[in-house]
mmCIF file of C-alpha atoms in Angstrom:
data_model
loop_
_atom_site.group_PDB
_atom_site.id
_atom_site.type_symbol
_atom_site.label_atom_id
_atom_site.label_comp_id
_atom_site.label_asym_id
_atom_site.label_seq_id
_atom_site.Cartn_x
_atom_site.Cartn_y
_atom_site.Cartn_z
ATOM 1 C CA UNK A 206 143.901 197.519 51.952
ATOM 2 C CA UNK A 207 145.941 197.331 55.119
ATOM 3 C CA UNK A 208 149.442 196.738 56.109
ATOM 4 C CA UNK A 209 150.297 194.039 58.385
ATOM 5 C CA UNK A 210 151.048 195.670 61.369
ATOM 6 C CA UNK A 211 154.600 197.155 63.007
ATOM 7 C CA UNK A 212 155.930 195.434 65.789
ATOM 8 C CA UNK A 213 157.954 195.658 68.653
ATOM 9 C CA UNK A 214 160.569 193.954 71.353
ATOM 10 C CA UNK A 215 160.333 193.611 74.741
ATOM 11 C CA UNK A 216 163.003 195.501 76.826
ATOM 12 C CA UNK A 217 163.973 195.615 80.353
ATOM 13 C CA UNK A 218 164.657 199.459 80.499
ATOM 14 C CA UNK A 219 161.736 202.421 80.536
ATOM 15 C CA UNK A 220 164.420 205.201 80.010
ATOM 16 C CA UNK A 221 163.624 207.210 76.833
ATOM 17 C CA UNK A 222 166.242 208.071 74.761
ATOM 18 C CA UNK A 223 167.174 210.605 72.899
ATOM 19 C CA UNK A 224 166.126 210.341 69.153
ATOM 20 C CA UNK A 225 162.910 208.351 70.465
ATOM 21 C CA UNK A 226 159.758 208.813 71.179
ATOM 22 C CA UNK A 227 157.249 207.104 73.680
ATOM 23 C CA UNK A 228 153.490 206.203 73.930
ATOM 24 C CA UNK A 229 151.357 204.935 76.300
ATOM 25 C CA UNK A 230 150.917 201.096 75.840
ATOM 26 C CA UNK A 231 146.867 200.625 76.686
ATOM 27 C CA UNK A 232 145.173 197.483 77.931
ATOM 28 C CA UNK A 233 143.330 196.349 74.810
ATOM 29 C CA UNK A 234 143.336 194.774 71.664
ATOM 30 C CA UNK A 235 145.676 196.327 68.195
ATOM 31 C CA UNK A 236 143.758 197.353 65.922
ATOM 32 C CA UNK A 237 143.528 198.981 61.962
ATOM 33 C CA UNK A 238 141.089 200.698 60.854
ATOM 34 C CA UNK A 239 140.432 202.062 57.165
ATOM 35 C CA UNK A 240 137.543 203.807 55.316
ATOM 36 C CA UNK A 241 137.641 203.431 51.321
ATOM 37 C CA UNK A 242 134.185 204.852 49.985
ATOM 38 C CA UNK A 243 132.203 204.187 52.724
ATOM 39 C CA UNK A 244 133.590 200.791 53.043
ATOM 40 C CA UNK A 245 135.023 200.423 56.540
ATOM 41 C CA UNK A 246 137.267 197.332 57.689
ATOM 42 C CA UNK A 247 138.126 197.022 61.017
ATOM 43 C CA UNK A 248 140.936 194.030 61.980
ATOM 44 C CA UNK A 249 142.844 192.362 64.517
ATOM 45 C CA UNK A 250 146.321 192.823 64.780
ATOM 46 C CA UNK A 251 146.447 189.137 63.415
ATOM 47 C CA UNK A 252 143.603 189.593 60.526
ATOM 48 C CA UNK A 253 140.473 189.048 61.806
ATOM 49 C CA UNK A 254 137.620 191.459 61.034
ATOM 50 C CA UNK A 255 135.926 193.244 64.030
ATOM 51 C CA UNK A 256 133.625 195.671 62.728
ATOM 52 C CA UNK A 257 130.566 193.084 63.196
ATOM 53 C CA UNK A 258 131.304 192.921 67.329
ATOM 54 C CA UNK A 259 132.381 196.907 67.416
ATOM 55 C CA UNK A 260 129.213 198.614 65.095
ATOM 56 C CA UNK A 261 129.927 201.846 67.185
ATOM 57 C CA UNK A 262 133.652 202.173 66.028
ATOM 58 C CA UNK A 263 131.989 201.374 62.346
ATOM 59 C CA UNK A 264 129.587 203.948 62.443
ATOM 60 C CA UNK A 265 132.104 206.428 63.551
ATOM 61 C CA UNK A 266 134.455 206.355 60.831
ATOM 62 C CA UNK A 267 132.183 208.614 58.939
ATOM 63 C CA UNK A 268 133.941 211.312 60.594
ATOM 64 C CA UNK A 269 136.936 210.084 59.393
ATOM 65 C CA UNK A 270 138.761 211.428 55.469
ATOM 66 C CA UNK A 271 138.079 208.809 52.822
ATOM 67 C CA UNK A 272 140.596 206.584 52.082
ATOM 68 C CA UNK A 273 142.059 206.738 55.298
ATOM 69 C CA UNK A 274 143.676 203.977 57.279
ATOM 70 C CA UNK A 275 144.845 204.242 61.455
ATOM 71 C CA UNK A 276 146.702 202.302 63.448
ATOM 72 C CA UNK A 277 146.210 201.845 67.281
ATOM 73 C CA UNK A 278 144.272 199.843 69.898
ATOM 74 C CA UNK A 279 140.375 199.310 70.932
ATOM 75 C CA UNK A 280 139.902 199.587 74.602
ATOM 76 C CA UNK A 281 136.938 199.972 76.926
ATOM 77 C CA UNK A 282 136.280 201.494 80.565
ATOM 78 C CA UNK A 283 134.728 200.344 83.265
ATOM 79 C CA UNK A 284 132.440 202.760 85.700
ATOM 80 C CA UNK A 285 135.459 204.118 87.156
ATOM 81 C CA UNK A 286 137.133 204.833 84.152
ATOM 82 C CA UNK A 287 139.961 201.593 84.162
ATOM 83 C CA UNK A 288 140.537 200.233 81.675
ATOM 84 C CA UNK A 289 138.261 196.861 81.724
ATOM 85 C CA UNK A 290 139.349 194.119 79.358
ATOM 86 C CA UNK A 291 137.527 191.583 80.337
ATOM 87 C CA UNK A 292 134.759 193.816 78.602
ATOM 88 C CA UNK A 293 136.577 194.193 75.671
ATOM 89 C CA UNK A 294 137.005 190.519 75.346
ATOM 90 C CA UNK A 295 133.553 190.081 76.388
ATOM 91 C CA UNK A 296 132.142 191.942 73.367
ATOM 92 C CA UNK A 297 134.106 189.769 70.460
ATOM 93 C CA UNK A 298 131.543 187.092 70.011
ATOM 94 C CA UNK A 299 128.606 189.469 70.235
ATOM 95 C CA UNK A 300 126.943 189.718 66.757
ATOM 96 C CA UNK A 301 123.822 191.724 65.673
ATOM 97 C CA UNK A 302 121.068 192.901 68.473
ATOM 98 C CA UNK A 303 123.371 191.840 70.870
ATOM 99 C CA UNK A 304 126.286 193.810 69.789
ATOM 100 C CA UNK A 305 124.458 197.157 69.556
ATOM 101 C CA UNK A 306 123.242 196.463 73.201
ATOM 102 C CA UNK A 307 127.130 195.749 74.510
ATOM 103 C CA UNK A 308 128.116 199.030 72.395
ATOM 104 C CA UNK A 309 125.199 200.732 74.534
ATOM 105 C CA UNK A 310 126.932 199.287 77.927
ATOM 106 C CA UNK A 311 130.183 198.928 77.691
ATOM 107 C CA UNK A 312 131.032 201.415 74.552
ATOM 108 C CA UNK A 313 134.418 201.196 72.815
ATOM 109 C CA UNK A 314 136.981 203.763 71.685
ATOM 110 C CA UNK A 315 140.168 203.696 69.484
ATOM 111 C CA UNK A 316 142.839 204.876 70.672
ATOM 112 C CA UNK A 317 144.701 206.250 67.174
ATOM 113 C CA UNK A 318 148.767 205.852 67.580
ATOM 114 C CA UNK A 319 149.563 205.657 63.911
ATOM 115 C CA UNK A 320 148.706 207.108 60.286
ATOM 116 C CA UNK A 321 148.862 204.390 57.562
ATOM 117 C CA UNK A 322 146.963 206.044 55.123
ATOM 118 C CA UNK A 323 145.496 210.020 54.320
ATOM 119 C CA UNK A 324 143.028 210.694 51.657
ATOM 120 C CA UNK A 325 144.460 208.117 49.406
ATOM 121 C CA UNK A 326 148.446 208.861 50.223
ATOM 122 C CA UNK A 327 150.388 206.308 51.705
ATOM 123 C CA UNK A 328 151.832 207.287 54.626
ATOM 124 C CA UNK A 329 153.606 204.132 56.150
ATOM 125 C CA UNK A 330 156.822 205.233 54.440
ATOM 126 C CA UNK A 331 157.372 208.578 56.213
ATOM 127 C CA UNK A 332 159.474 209.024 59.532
ATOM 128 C CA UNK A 333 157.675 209.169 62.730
ATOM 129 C CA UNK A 334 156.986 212.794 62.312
ATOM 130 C CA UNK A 335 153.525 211.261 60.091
ATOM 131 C CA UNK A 336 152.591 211.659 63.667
ATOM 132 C CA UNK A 337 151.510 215.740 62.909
ATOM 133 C CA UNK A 338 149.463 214.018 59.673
ATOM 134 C CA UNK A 339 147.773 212.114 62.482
ATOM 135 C CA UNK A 340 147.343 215.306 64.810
ATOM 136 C CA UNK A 341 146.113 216.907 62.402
ATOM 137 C CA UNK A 342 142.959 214.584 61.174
ATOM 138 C CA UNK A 343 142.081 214.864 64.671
ATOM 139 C CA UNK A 344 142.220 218.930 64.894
ATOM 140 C CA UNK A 345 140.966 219.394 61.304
ATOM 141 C CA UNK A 346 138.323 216.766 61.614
ATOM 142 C CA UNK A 347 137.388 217.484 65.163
ATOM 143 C CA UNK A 348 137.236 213.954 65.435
ATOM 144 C CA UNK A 349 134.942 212.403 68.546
ATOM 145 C CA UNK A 350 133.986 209.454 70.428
ATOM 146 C CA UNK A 351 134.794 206.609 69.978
ATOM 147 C CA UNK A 352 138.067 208.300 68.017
ATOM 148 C CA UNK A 353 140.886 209.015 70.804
ATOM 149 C CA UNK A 354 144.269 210.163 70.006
ATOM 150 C CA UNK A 355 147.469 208.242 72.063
ATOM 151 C CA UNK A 356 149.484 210.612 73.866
ATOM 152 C CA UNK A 357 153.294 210.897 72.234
ATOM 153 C CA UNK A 358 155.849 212.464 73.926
ATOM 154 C CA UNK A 359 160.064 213.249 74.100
ATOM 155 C CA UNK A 360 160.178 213.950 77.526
ATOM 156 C CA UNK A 361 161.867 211.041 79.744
ATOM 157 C CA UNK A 362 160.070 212.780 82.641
ATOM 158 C CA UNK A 363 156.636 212.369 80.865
ATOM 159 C CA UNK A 364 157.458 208.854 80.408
ATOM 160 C CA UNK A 365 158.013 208.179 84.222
ATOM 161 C CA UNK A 366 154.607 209.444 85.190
ATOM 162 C CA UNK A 367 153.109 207.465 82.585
ATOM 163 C CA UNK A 368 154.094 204.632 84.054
ATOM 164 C CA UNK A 369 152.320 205.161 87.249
ATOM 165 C CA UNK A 370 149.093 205.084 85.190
ATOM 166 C CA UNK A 371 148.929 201.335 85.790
ATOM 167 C CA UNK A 372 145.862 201.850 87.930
ATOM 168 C CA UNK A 373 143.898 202.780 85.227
ATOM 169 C CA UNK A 374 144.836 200.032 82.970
ATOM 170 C CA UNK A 375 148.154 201.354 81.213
ATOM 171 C CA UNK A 376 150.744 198.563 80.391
ATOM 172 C CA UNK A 377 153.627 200.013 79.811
ATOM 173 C CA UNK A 378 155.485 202.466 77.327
ATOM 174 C CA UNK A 379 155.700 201.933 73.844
ATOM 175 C CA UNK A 380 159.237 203.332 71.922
ATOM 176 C CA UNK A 381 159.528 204.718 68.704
ATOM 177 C CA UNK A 382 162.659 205.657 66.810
ATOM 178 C CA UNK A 383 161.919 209.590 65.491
ATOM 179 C CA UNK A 384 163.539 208.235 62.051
ATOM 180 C CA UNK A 385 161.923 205.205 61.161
ATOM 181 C CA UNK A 386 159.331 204.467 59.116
ATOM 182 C CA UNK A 387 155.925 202.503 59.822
ATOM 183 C CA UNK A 388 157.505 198.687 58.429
ATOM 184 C CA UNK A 389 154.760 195.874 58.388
ATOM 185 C CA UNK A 390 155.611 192.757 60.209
ATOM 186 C CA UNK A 391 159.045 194.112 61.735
ATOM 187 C CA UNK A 392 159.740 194.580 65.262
ATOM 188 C CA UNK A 393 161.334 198.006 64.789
ATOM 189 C CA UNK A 394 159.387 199.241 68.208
ATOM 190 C CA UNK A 395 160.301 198.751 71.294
ATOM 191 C CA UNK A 396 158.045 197.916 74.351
ATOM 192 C CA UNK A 397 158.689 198.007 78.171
ATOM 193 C CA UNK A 398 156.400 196.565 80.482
ATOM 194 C CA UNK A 399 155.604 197.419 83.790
ATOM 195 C CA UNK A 400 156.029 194.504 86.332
ATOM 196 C CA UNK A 401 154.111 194.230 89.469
ATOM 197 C CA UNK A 402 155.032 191.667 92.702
ATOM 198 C CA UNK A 403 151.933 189.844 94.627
ATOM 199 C CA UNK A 404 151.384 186.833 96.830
ATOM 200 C CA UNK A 405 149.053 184.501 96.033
ATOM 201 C CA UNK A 406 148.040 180.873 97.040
ATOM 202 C CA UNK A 407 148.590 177.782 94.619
ATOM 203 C CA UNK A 408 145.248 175.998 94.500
ATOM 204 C CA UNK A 409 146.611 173.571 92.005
ATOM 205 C CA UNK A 410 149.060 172.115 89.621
ATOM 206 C CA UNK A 411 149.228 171.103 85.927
ATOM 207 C CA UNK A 412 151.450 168.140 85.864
ATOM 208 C CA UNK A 413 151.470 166.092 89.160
ATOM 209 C CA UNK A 414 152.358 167.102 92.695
ATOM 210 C CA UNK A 415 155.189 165.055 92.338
ATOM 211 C CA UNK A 416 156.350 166.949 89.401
ATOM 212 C CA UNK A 417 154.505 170.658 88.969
ATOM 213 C CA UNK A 418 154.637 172.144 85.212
ATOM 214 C CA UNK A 419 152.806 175.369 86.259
ATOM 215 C CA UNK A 420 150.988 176.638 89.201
ATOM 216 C CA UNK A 421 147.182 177.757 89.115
ATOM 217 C CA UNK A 422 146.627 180.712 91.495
ATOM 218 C CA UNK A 423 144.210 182.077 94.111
ATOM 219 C CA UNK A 424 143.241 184.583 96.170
ATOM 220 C CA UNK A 425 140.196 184.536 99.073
ATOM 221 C CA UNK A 426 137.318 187.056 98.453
ATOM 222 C CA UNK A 427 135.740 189.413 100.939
ATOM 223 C CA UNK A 428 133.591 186.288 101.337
ATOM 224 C CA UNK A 429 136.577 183.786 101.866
ATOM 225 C CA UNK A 430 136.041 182.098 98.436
ATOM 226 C CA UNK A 431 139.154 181.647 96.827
ATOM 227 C CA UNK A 432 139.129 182.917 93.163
ATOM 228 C CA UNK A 433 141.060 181.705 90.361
ATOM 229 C CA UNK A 434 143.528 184.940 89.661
ATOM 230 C CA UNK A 435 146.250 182.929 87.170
ATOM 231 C CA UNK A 436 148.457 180.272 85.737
ATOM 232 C CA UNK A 437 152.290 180.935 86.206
ATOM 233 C CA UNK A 438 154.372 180.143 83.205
ATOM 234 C CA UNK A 439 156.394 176.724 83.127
ATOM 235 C CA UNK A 440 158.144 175.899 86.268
ATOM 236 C CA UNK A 441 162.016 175.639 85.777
ATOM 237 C CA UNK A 442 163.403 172.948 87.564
ATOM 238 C CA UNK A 443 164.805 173.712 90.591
ATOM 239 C CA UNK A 444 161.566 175.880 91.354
ATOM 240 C CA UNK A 445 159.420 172.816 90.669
ATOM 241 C CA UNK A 446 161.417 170.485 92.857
ATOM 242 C CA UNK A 447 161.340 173.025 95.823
ATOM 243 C CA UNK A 448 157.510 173.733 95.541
ATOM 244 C CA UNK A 449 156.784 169.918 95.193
ATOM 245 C CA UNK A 450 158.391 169.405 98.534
ATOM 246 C CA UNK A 451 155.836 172.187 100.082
ATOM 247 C CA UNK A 452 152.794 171.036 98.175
ATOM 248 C CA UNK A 453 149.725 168.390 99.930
ATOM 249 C CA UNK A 454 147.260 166.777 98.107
ATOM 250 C CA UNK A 455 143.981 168.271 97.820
ATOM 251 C CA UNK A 456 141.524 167.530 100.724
ATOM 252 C CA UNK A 457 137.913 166.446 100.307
ATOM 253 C CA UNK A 458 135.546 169.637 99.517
ATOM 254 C CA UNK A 459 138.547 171.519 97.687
ATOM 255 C CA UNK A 460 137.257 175.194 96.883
ATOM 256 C CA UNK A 461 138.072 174.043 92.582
ATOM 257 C CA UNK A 462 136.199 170.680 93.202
ATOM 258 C CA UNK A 463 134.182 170.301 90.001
ATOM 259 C CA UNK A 464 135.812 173.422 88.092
ATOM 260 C CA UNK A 465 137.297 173.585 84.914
ATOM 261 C CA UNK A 466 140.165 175.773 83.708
ATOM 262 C CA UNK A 467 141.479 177.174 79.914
ATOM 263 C CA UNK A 468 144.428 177.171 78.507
ATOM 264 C CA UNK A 469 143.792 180.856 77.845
ATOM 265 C CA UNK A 470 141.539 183.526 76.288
ATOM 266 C CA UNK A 471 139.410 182.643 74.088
ATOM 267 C CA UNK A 472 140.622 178.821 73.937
ATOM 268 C CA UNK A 473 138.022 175.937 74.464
ATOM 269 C CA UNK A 474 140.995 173.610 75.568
ATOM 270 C CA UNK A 475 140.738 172.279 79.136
ATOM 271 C CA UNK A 476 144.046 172.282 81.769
ATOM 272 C CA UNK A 477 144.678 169.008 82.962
ATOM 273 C CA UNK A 478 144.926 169.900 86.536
ATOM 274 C CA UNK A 479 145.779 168.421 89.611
ATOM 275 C CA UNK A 480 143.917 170.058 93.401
ATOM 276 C CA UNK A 481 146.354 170.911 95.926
ATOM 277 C CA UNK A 482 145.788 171.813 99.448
ATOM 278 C CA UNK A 483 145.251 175.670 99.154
ATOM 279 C CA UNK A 484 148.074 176.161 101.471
ATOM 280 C CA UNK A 485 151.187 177.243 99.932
ATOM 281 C CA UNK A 486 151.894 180.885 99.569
ATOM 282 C CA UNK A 487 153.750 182.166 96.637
ATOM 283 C CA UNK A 488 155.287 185.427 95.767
ATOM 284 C CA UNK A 489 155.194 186.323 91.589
ATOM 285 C CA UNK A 490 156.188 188.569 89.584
ATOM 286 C CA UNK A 491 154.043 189.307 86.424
ATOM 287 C CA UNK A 492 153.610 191.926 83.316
ATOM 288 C CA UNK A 493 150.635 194.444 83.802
ATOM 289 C CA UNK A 494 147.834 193.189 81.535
ATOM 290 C CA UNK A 495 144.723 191.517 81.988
ATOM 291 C CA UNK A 496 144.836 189.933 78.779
ATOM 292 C CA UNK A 497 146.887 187.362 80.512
ATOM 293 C CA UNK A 498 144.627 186.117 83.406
ATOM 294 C CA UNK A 499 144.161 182.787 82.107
ATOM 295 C CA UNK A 500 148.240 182.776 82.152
ATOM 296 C CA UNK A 501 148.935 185.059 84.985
ATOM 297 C CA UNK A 502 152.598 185.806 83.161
ATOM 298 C CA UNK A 503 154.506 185.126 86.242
ATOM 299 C CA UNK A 504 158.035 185.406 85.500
ATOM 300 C CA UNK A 505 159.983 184.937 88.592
ATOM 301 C CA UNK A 506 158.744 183.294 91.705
ATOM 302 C CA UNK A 507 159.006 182.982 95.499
ATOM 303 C CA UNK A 508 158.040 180.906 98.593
ATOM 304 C CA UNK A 509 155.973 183.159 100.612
ATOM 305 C CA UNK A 510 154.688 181.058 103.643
ATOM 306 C CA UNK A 511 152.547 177.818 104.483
ATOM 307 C CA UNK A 512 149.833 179.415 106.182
ATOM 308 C CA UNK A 513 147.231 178.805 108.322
ATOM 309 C CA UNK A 514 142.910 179.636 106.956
ATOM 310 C CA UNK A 515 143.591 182.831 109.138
ATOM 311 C CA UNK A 516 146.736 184.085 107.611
ATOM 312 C CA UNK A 517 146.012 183.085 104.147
ATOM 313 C CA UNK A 518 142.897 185.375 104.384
ATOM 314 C CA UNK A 519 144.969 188.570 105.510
ATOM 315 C CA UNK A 520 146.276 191.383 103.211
ATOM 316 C CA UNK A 521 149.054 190.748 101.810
ATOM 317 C CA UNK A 522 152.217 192.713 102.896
ATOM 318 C CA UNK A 523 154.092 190.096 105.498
ATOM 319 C CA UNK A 524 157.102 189.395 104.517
ATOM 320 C CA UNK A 525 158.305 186.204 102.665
ATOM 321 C CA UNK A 526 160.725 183.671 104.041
ATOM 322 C CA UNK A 527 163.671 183.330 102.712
ATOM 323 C CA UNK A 528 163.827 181.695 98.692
ATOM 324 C CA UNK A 529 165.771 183.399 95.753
ATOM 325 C CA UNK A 530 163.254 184.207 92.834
ATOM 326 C CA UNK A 531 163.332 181.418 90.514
ATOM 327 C CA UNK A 532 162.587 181.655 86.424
ATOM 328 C CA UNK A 533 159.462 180.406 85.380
#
């Protein structure tokens, strides 16, 4: 049976203390995995069973000690070796034939962080040192794909190089007091995020122009289509009031004419959006991970420019005019 996962807390610091460790945060989905007598359960961090959409990860814990149990996170890579959610998420609601052909394409690996359970001993109550138990399944079992082992580390340096990984899909840094024990359900962890700044146009609005909630951004293609990119999170005031004054109503033959937009992964509910003209320029701030492109995370917000077809097409690097970032 297994624990209800650990948790953590966001903070705004990626120093690494001493007494702590860190890990690599990955772009993926949590993830337990156990193996009682050839049983094997694999679940979502909130309790749902995977093993049916993963059969490679299944058929790979017979390399794993019997009654065993792992904590850690399912990702998969893209040609180029990112990190590629959208994959990931892609392969949930495939069942059967159609499974075994996405584990063909797009194949998954775990990425191991924690020990919950070896050969039948308990292991959630040790300090974080049940991290050499962990090392040592991998040595002793020369464990392969699709079995990976997170990187840990006590070095503050290590930890600042880590978090220039976030080209190939790494999140942030994940902190772990060297004392504590594995705790179900607490937030005894600490996380960091890294946070990345962008411009990007607002192609529409939930709420009305009059009175914008959140923003739904663009960006042009190499073929000048504008894409959906993300939603910011909920306007506070005085940013709505400022970006009302800037917005225009959508014009006939609006690039989003006729499209429909969730409220976020793997939710069937429709945005009540309104089109605006697609040109208002914004500046955002927003965590690292692609699990959030349906809600781009946005946290703090500038006016960029209202720019012309031309400009709005250009890379991005001119600089904004002048607005104070605003919470969203």
């Amino acid at each position: 049976m297994l624990p209800e996962p650990m948790l953590s807390t966001p903070v705004s610091s990626p120093d690494l203390r001493p007494g702590w460790t860190g890990e690599p945060k990955w772009d993926g989905f949590r993830a337990a995995v156990s193996v009682d007598a050839g049983r094997v359960v694999l679940r979502s961090r909130r309790g749902t069973e995977m093993g049916l959409a993963f059969p490679e990860v299944v058929a790979g814990a017979v390399q794993l000690p019997d009654a065993t149990a792992m904590d850690g996170e399912l990702v998969v890579r893209d040609a180029a070796g990112r990190l590629a959610f959208e994959r990931l998420q892609n392969r949930l609601a495939r069942r059967g034939a159609g499974a075994g052909r996405a584990a063909e394409e797009w194949p998954a690996h775990f990425v191991a962080f924690d020990l919950l359970r070896l050969s039948g001993t308990v292991t959630t109550g040790w300090p974080y040192w049940r991290r050499a138990a962990l090392e040592s399944v991998f040595a002793a079992r020369r464990l392969f794909a699709p079995w990976a082992l997170c990187p840990s580390t006590t070095d503050p340096d290590t930890v600042r190089e880590w978090l220039s990984w976030t080209s190939v899909g790494m999140e942030g840094v994940v902190f772990k007091r060297l004392t504590d024990a594995y705790t179900p359900s607490v937030r005894g962890w600490q996380k960091y995020k890294v946070r990345e700044t962008s411009e990007a146009i607002v192609g529409a609005v939930t709420g009305s122009l009059t009175d914008p909630r959140t923003l739904l951004l663009g960006r042009y293609d190499a073929e000048g289509r504008l894409q959906y990119v993300g939603r910011t999170t909920t306007l506070a005031r005085a940013a709505g009031t400022t970006v009302a004054s800037l917005l225009e109503a959508g014009r006939h033959r609006h690039p989003w004419t006729g499209w429909s937009f969730s409220v976020g992964w793997g939710s069937r509910e429709q945005l009540d959006v309104t089109l605006a003209e697609p040109g208002l320029v914004v500046e955002v701030q927003r965590v690292t991970s692609s699990k959030r492109a349906d809600q781009s995370g946005a946290r703090s917000m500038r006016i960029s420019s209202r720019s012309s077809p031309a400009a709005k097409r250009r890379a991005p690097g001119h600089r904004p005019t002048s607005f104070q970032p605003s919470c969203l």
